[in-house]
PDB file of C-alpha atoms in Angstrom:
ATOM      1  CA  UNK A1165    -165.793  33.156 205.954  1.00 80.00           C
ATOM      2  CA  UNK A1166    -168.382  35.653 207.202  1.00 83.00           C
ATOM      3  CA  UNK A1167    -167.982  37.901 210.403  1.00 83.00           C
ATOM      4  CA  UNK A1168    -170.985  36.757 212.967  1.00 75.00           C
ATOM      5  CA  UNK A1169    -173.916  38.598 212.071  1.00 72.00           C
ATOM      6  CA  UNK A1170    -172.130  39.889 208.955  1.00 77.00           C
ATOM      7  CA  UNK A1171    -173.221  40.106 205.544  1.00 85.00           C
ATOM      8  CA  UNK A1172    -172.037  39.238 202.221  1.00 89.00           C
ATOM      9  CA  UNK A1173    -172.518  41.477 199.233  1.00 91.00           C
ATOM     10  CA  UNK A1174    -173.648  40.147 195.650  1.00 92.00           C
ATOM     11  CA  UNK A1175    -170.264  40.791 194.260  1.00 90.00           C
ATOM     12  CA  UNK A1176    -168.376  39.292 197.219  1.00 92.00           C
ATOM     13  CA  UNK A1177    -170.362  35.983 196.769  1.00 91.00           C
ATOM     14  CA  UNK A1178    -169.350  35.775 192.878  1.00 92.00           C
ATOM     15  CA  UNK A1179    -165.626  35.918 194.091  1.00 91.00           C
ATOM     16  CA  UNK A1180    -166.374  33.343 196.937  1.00 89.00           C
ATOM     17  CA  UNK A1181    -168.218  31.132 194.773  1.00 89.00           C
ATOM     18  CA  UNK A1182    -166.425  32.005 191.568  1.00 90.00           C
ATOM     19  CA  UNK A1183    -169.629  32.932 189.436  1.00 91.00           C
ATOM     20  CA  UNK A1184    -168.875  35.756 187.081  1.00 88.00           C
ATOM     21  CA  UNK A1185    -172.697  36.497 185.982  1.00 90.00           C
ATOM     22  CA  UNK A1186    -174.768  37.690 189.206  1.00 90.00           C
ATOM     23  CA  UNK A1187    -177.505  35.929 188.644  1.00 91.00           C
ATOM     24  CA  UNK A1188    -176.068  32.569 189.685  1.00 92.00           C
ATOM     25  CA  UNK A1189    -175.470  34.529 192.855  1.00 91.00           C
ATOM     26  CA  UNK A1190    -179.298  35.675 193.175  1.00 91.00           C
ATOM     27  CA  UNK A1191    -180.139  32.361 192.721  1.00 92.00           C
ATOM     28  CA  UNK A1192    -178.310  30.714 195.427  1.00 92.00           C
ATOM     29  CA  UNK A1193    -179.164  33.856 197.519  1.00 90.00           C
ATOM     30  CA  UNK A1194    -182.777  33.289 197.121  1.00 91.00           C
ATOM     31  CA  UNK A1195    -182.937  29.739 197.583  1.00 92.00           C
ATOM     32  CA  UNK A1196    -181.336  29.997 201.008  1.00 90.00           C
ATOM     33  CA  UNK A1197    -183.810  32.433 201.466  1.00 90.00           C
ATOM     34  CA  UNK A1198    -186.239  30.147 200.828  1.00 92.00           C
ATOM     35  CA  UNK A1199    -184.996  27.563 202.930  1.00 91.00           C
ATOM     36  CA  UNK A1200    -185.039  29.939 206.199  1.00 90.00           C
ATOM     37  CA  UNK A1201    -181.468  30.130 206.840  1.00 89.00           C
ATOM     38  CA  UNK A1202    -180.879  33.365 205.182  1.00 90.00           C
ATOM     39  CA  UNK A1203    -182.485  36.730 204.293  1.00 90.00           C
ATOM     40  CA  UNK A1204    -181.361  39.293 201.676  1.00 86.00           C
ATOM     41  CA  UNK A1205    -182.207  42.414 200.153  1.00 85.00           C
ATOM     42  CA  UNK A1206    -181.706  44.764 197.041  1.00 84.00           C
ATOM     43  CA  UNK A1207    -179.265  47.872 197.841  1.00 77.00           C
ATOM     44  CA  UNK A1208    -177.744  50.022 195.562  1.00 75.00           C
ATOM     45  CA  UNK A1209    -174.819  47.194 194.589  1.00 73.00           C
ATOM     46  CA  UNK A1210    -177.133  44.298 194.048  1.00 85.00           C
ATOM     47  CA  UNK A1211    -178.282  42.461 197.333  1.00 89.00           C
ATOM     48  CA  UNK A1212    -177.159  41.910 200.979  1.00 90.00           C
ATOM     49  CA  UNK A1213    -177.195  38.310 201.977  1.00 90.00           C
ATOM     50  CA  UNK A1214    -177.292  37.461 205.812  1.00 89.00           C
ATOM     51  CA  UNK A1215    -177.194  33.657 207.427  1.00 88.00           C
ATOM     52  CA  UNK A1216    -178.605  32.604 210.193  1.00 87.00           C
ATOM     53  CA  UNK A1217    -175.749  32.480 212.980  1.00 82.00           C
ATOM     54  CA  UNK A1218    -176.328  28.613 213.041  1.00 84.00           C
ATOM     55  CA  UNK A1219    -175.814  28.522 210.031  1.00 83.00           C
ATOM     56  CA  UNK A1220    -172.552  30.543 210.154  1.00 82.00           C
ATOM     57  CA  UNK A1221    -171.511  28.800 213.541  1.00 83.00           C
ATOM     58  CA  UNK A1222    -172.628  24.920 211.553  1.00 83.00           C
ATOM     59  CA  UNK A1223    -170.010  25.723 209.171  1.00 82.00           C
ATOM     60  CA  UNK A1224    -167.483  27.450 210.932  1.00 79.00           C
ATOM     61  CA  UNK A1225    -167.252  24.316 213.624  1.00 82.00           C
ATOM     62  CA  UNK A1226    -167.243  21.859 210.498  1.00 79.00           C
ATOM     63  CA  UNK A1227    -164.856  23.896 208.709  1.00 79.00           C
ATOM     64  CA  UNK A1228    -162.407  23.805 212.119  1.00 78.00           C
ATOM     65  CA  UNK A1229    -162.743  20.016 212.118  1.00 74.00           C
ATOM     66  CA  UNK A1230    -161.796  19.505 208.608  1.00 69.00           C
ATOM     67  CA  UNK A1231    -158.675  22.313 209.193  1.00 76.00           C
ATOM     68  CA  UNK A1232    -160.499  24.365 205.864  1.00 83.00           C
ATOM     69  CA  UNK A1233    -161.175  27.889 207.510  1.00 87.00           C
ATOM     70  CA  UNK A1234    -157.492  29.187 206.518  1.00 90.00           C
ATOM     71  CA  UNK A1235    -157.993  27.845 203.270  1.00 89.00           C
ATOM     72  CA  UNK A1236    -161.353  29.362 202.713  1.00 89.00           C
ATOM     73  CA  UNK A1237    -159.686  32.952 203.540  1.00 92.00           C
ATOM     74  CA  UNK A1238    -157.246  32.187 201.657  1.00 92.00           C
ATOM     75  CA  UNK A1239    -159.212  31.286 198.489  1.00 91.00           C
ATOM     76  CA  UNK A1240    -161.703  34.551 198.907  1.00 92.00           C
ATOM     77  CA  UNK A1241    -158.749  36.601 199.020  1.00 94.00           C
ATOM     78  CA  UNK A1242    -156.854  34.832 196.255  1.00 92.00           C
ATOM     79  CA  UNK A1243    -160.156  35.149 193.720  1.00 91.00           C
ATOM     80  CA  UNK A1244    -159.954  39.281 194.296  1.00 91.00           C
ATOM     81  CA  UNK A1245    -156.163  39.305 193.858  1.00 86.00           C
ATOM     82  CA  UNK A1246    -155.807  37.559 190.812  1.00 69.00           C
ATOM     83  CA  UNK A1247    -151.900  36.543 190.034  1.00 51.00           C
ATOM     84  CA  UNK A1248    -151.330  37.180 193.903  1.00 48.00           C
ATOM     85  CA  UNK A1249    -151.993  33.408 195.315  1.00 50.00           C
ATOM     86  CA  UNK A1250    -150.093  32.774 198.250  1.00 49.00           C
ATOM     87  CA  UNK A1251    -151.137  29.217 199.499  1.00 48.00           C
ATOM     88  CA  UNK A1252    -148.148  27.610 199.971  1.00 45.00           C
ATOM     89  CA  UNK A1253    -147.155  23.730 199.197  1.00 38.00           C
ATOM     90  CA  UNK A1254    -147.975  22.099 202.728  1.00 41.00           C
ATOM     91  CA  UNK A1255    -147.682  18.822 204.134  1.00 41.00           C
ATOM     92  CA  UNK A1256    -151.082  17.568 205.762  1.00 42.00           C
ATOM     93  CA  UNK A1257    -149.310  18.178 208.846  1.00 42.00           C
ATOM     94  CA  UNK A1258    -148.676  21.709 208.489  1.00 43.00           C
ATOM     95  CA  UNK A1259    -151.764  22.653 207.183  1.00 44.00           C
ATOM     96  CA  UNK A1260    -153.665  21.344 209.770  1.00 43.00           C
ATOM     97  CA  UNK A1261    -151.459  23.423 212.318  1.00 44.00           C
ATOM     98  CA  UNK A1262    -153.022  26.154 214.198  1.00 42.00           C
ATOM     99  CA  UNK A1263    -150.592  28.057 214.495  1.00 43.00           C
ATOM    100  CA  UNK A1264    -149.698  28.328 210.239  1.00 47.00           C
ATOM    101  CA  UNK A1265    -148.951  32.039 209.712  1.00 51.00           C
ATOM    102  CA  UNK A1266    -147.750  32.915 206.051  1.00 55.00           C
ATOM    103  CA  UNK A1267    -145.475  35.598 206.833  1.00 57.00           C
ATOM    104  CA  UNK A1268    -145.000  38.144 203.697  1.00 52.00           C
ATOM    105  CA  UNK A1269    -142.257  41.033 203.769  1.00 51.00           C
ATOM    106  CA  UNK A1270    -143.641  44.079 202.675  1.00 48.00           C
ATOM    107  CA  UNK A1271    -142.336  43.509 198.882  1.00 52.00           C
ATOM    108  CA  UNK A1272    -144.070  40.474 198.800  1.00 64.00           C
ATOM    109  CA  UNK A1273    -147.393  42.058 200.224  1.00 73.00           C
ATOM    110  CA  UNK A1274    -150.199  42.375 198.176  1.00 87.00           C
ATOM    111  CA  UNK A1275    -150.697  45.735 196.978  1.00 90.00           C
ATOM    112  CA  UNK A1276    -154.293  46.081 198.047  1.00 92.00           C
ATOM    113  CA  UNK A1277    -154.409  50.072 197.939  1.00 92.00           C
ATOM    114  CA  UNK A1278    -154.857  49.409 193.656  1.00 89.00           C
ATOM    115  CA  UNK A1279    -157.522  46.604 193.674  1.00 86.00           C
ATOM    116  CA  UNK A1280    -160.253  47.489 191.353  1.00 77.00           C
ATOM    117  CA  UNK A1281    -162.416  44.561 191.634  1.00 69.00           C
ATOM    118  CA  UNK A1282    -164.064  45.927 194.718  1.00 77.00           C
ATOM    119  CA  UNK A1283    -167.196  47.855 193.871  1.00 76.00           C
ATOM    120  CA  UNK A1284    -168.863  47.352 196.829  1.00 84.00           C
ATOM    121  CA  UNK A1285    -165.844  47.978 199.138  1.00 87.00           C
ATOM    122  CA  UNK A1286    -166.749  44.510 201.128  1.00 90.00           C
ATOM    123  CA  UNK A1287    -162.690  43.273 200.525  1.00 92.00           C
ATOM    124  CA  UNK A1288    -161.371  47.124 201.734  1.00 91.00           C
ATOM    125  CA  UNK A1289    -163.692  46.651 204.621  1.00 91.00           C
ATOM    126  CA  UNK A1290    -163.041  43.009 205.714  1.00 93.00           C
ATOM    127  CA  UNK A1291    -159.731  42.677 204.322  1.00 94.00           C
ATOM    128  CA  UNK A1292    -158.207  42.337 208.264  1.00 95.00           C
ATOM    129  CA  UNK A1293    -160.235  39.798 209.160  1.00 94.00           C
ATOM    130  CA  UNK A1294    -159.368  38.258 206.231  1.00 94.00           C
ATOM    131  CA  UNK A1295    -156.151  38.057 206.647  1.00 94.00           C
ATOM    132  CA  UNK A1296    -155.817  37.529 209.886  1.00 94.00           C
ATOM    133  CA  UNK A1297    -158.200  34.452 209.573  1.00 92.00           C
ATOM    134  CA  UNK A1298    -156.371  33.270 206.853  1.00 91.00           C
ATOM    135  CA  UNK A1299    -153.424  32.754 209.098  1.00 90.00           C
ATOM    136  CA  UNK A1300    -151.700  35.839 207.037  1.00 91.00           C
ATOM    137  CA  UNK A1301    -151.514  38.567 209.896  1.00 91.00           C
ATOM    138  CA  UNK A1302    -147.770  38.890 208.654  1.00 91.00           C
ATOM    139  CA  UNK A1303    -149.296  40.100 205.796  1.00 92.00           C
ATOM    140  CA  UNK A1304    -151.439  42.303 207.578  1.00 94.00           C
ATOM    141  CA  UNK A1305    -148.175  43.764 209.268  1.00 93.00           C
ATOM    142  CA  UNK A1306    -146.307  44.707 206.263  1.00 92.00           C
ATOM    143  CA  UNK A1307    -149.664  46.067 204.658  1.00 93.00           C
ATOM    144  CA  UNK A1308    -149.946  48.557 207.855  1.00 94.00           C
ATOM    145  CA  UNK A1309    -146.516  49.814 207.785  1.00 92.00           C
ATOM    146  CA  UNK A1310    -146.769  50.448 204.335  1.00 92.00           C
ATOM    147  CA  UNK A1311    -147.781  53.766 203.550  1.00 92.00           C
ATOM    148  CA  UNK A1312    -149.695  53.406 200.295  1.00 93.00           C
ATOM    149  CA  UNK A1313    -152.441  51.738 202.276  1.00 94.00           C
ATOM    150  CA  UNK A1314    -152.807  54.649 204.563  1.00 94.00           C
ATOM    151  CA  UNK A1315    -152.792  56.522 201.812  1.00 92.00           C
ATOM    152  CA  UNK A1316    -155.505  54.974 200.264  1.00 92.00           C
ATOM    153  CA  UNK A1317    -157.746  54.887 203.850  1.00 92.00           C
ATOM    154  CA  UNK A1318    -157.488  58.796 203.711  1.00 91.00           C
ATOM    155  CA  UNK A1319    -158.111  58.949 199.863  1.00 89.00           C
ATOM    156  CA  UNK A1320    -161.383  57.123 200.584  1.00 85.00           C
ATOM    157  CA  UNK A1321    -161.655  59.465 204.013  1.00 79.00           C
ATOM    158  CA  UNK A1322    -161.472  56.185 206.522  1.00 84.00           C
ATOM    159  CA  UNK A1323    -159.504  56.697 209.092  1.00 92.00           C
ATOM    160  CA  UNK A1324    -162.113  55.026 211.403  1.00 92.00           C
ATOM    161  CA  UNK A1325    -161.769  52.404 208.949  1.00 93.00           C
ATOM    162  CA  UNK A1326    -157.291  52.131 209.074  1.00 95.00           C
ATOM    163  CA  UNK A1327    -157.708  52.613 212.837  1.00 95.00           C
ATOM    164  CA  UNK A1328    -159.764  49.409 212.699  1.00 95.00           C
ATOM    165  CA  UNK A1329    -156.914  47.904 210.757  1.00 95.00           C
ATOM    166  CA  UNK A1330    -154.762  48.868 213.899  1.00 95.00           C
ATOM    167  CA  UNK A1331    -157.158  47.496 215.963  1.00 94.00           C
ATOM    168  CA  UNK A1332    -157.612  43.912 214.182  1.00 94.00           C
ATOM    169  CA  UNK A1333    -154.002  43.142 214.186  1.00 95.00           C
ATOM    170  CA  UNK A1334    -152.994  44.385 217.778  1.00 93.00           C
ATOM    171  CA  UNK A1335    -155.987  42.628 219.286  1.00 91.00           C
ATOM    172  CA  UNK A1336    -154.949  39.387 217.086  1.00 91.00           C
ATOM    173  CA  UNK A1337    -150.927  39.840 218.274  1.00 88.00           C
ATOM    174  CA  UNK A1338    -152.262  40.290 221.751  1.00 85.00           C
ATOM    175  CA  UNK A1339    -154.338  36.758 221.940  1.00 82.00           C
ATOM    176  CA  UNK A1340    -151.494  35.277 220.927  1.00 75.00           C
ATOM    177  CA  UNK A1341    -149.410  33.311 223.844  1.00 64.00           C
ATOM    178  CA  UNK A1342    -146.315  34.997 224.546  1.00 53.00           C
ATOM    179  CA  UNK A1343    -144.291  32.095 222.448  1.00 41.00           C
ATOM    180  CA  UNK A1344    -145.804  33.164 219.017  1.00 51.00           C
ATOM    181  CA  UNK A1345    -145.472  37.091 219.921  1.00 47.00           C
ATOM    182  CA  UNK A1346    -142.320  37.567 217.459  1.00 49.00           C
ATOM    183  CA  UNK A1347    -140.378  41.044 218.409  1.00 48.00           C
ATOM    184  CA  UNK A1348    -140.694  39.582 222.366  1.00 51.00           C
ATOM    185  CA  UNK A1349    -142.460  38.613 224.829  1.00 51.00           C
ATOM    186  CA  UNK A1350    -143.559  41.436 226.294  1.00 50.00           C
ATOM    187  CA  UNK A1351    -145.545  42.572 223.928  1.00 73.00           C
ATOM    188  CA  UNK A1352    -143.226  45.503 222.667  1.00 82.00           C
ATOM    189  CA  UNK A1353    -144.481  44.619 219.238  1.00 84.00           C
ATOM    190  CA  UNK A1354    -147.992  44.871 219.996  1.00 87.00           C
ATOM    191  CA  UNK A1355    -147.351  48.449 221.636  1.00 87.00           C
ATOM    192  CA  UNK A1356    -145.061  49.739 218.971  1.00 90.00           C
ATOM    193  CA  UNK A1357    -148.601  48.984 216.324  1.00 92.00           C
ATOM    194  CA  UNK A1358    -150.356  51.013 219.096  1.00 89.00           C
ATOM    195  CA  UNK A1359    -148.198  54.156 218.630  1.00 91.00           C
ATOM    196  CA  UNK A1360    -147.700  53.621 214.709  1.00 91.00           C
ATOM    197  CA  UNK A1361    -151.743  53.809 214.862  1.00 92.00           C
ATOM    198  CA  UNK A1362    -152.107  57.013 217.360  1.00 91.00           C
ATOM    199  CA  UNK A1363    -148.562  58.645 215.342  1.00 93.00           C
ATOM    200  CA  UNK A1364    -150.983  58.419 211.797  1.00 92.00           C
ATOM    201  CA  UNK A1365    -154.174  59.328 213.417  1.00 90.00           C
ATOM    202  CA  UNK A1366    -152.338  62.524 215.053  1.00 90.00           C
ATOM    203  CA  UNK A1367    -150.935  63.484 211.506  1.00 89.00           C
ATOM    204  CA  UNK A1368    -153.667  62.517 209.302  1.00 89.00           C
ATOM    205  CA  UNK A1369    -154.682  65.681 207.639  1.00 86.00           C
ATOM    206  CA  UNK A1370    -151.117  65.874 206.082  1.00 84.00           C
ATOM    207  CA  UNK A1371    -150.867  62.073 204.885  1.00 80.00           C
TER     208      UNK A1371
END
Protein backbone atom coordinates (compact mmCIF):
# COMPACT_ATOMS: atom_id res chain seq x y z
CA UNK A 1 0.00 0.00 0.00
CA UNK A 2 3.02 2.31 -0.02
CA UNK A 3 3.68 5.14 -2.67
CA UNK A 4 7.16 4.10 -4.59
CA UNK A 5 9.88 5.33 -2.64
CA UNK A 6 7.44 6.26 0.15
CA UNK A 7 7.59 5.70 3.69
CA UNK A 8 5.49 4.40 6.35
CA UNK A 9 5.34 5.97 9.77
CA UNK A 10 5.35 3.87 13.16
CA UNK A 11 1.78 4.69 13.78
CA UNK A 12 0.64 4.03 10.20
CA UNK A 13 2.16 0.46 10.41
CA UNK A 14 0.13 -0.32 13.80
CA UNK A 15 -3.11 0.54 11.76
CA UNK A 16 -1.84 -1.55 8.71
CA UNK A 17 -0.83 -4.34 10.74
CA UNK A 18 -3.34 -3.84 13.52
CA UNK A 19 -0.76 -3.76 16.52
CA UNK A 20 -1.89 -1.34 19.16
CA UNK A 21 1.55 -1.33 21.30
CA UNK A 22 4.50 0.15 19.01
CA UNK A 23 6.83 -2.04 19.84
CA UNK A 24 5.46 -4.93 17.79
CA UNK A 25 5.89 -2.36 15.06
CA UNK A 26 9.75 -1.70 15.94
CA UNK A 27 10.16 -5.12 15.88
CA UNK A 28 9.00 -5.99 12.52
CA UNK A 29 10.63 -2.66 11.41
CA UNK A 30 13.95 -3.77 12.56
CA UNK A 31 13.93 -7.16 11.41
CA UNK A 32 13.34 -6.07 7.83
CA UNK A 33 16.03 -3.94 8.52
CA UNK A 34 18.01 -6.61 9.24
CA UNK A 35 17.17 -8.58 6.40
CA UNK A 36 18.28 -5.67 3.82
CA UNK A 37 15.04 -4.89 2.38
CA UNK A 38 14.29 -1.96 4.48
CA UNK A 39 15.87 0.94 6.43
CA UNK A 40 14.30 3.11 9.17
CA UNK A 41 14.96 5.75 11.48
CA UNK A 42 13.84 7.54 14.80
CA UNK A 43 11.96 11.04 14.10
CA UNK A 44 10.07 12.92 16.34
CA UNK A 45 6.77 10.38 15.94
CA UNK A 46 8.61 7.15 16.41
CA UNK A 47 10.44 5.81 13.20
CA UNK A 48 10.29 6.09 9.35
CA UNK A 49 10.30 2.76 7.66
CA UNK A 50 11.35 2.62 3.87
CA UNK A 51 11.38 -0.77 1.52
CA UNK A 52 13.39 -1.48 -0.98
CA UNK A 53 11.38 -0.71 -4.34
CA UNK A 54 11.64 -4.54 -5.08
CA UNK A 55 10.33 -5.11 -2.37
CA UNK A 56 7.40 -2.68 -2.86
CA UNK A 57 7.17 -3.62 -6.69
CA UNK A 58 7.39 -7.91 -5.36
CA UNK A 59 4.30 -7.22 -3.58
CA UNK A 60 2.49 -4.87 -5.50
CA UNK A 61 2.73 -7.40 -8.77
CA UNK A 62 1.69 -10.36 -6.33
CA UNK A 63 -0.92 -8.39 -4.80
CA UNK A 64 -2.36 -7.52 -8.64
CA UNK A 65 -2.35 -11.26 -9.36
CA UNK A 66 -4.24 -12.27 -6.38
CA UNK A 67 -6.85 -9.01 -7.11
CA UNK A 68 -5.82 -7.87 -3.08
CA UNK A 69 -4.45 -4.23 -3.72
CA UNK A 70 -8.14 -2.65 -3.42
CA UNK A 71 -8.64 -4.62 -0.50
CA UNK A 72 -5.44 -3.69 1.17
CA UNK A 73 -6.53 0.18 0.74
CA UNK A 74 -9.44 -0.58 1.76
CA UNK A 75 -8.47 -2.31 5.05
CA UNK A 76 -5.70 0.62 5.95
CA UNK A 77 -8.34 3.03 5.56
CA UNK A 78 -11.04 1.06 7.33
CA UNK A 79 -8.53 0.46 10.61
CA UNK A 80 -8.23 4.61 10.89
CA UNK A 81 -11.98 5.07 10.37
CA UNK A 82 -13.28 2.85 12.80
CA UNK A 83 -17.32 2.25 12.36
CA UNK A 84 -16.78 3.65 8.69
CA UNK A 85 -16.08 0.15 6.72
CA UNK A 86 -17.17 0.32 3.34
CA UNK A 87 -16.12 -3.05 1.67
CA UNK A 88 -19.00 -4.13 0.14
CA UNK A 89 -20.47 -7.92 -0.19
CA UNK A 90 -18.87 -8.97 -3.67
CA UNK A 91 -19.05 -11.86 -5.77
CA UNK A 92 -15.45 -13.24 -6.74
CA UNK A 93 -16.27 -11.85 -9.96
CA UNK A 94 -16.69 -8.39 -9.03
CA UNK A 95 -14.00 -8.12 -6.84
CA UNK A 96 -11.59 -9.18 -9.09
CA UNK A 97 -12.85 -6.39 -11.61
CA UNK A 98 -10.62 -3.60 -12.42
CA UNK A 99 -12.72 -1.36 -12.90
CA UNK A 100 -14.70 -1.76 -9.03
CA UNK A 101 -15.25 1.86 -7.93
CA UNK A 102 -17.31 2.20 -4.58
CA UNK A 103 -19.07 5.26 -5.31
CA UNK A 104 -20.16 7.23 -1.92
CA UNK A 105 -22.53 10.43 -2.06
CA UNK A 106 -21.25 13.01 -0.03
CA UNK A 107 -23.57 11.93 3.11
CA UNK A 108 -22.17 8.73 2.97
CA UNK A 109 -18.47 10.09 2.78
CA UNK A 110 -16.30 9.65 5.47
CA UNK A 111 -15.87 12.63 7.44
CA UNK A 112 -12.10 12.68 7.39
CA UNK A 113 -11.69 16.53 8.36
CA UNK A 114 -12.46 15.04 12.38
CA UNK A 115 -10.13 11.96 12.43
CA UNK A 116 -8.06 12.03 15.48
CA UNK A 117 -6.15 8.94 15.13
CA UNK A 118 -3.63 10.61 12.91
CA UNK A 119 -0.69 11.91 14.89
CA UNK A 120 1.66 11.74 12.39
CA UNK A 121 -0.56 13.18 9.60
CA UNK A 122 0.55 10.05 7.20
CA UNK A 123 -3.61 9.27 6.51
CA UNK A 124 -4.23 13.42 5.86
CA UNK A 125 -1.27 13.18 3.60
CA UNK A 126 -1.90 9.92 1.64
CA UNK A 127 -5.48 9.79 2.07
CA UNK A 128 -5.91 10.38 -2.11
CA UNK A 129 -3.93 7.80 -2.99
CA UNK A 130 -5.68 5.88 -0.76
CA UNK A 131 -8.67 6.19 -1.99
CA UNK A 132 -8.16 6.32 -5.25
CA UNK A 133 -6.21 2.94 -5.02
CA UNK A 134 -8.79 1.54 -3.14
CA UNK A 135 -11.06 1.84 -6.10
CA UNK A 136 -13.02 4.70 -3.92
CA UNK A 137 -12.21 7.91 -6.10
CA UNK A 138 -16.11 8.50 -5.77
CA UNK A 139 -15.31 8.95 -2.44
CA UNK A 140 -12.60 11.13 -3.13
CA UNK A 141 -15.16 13.30 -5.22
CA UNK A 142 -17.68 13.92 -2.64
CA UNK A 143 -14.77 14.50 -0.01
CA UNK A 144 -13.44 17.47 -2.44
CA UNK A 145 -16.65 19.14 -2.95
CA UNK A 146 -17.28 19.10 0.51
CA UNK A 147 -16.25 22.05 2.21
CA UNK A 148 -15.31 20.84 5.68
CA UNK A 149 -12.28 19.21 4.13
CA UNK A 150 -11.08 22.42 2.67
CA UNK A 151 -11.68 23.74 5.67
CA UNK A 152 -9.62 21.59 7.47
CA UNK A 153 -6.51 21.86 4.61
CA UNK A 154 -6.48 25.67 5.51
CA UNK A 155 -6.90 25.03 9.33
CA UNK A 156 -3.71 22.95 9.07
CA UNK A 157 -2.34 25.82 6.39
CA UNK A 158 -2.11 23.11 3.28
CA UNK A 159 -3.27 24.34 0.47
CA UNK A 160 -0.28 22.79 -1.43
CA UNK A 161 -1.49 19.83 0.25
CA UNK A 162 -5.77 20.19 -1.02
CA UNK A 163 -4.33 21.29 -4.38
CA UNK A 164 -2.65 17.87 -4.42
CA UNK A 165 -6.03 16.43 -3.60
CA UNK A 166 -7.18 18.24 -6.90
CA UNK A 167 -4.43 16.96 -8.56
CA UNK A 168 -4.77 13.08 -7.52
CA UNK A 169 -8.30 12.81 -8.57
CA UNK A 170 -8.20 14.82 -11.96
CA UNK A 171 -5.07 12.98 -13.02
CA UNK A 172 -6.92 9.56 -11.88
CA UNK A 173 -10.42 10.76 -13.89
CA UNK A 174 -8.17 11.66 -16.76
CA UNK A 175 -6.42 7.97 -17.18
CA UNK A 176 -9.54 6.73 -17.23
CA UNK A 177 -10.92 5.62 -20.92
CA UNK A 178 -13.57 7.81 -21.99
CA UNK A 179 -16.31 4.87 -21.11
CA UNK A 180 -15.69 5.08 -17.27
CA UNK A 181 -15.44 9.11 -17.38
CA UNK A 182 -19.09 9.55 -15.72
CA UNK A 183 -20.42 13.37 -16.36
CA UNK A 184 -19.17 12.63 -20.34
CA UNK A 185 -16.90 11.90 -22.44
CA UNK A 186 -15.22 14.77 -22.95
CA UNK A 187 -13.85 15.18 -19.99
CA UNK A 188 -16.18 18.11 -18.75
CA UNK A 189 -15.96 16.45 -15.38
CA UNK A 190 -12.37 16.37 -15.18
CA UNK A 191 -12.25 20.24 -16.13
CA UNK A 192 -15.06 21.31 -13.90
CA UNK A 193 -12.43 19.62 -10.69
CA UNK A 194 -9.84 21.87 -12.45
CA UNK A 195 -11.78 25.13 -11.87
CA UNK A 196 -13.35 23.96 -8.40
CA UNK A 197 -9.41 23.63 -7.51
CA UNK A 198 -8.13 27.16 -9.10
CA UNK A 199 -11.94 28.85 -7.72
CA UNK A 200 -10.58 27.66 -3.82
CA UNK A 201 -7.01 28.41 -4.38
CA UNK A 202 -8.08 32.07 -5.70
CA UNK A 203 -10.29 32.55 -2.49
CA UNK A 204 -8.34 30.83 0.07
CA UNK A 205 -7.55 33.47 2.56
CA UNK A 206 -11.38 33.86 3.20
CA UNK A 207 -12.25 29.97 3.46
Amino acid sequence: VLKQQGTATEHMLMQLWGFEKCEHARYIAEELHSMNIATWQLDSEGFVLRLHYLVLEFARKKGEKNSRVRKWHRDLLAAYMPGAEREPTLTSAAENTAELDLCTTVEESRSWWSLDGDSDGYMHSNLAWHLIKGGLTCELKALLTDMRWSYFRKKTGSLLALMSDYEALTKEMAEQPDHKIESSNDGREVQSYGVLAKTLRLCWSQI
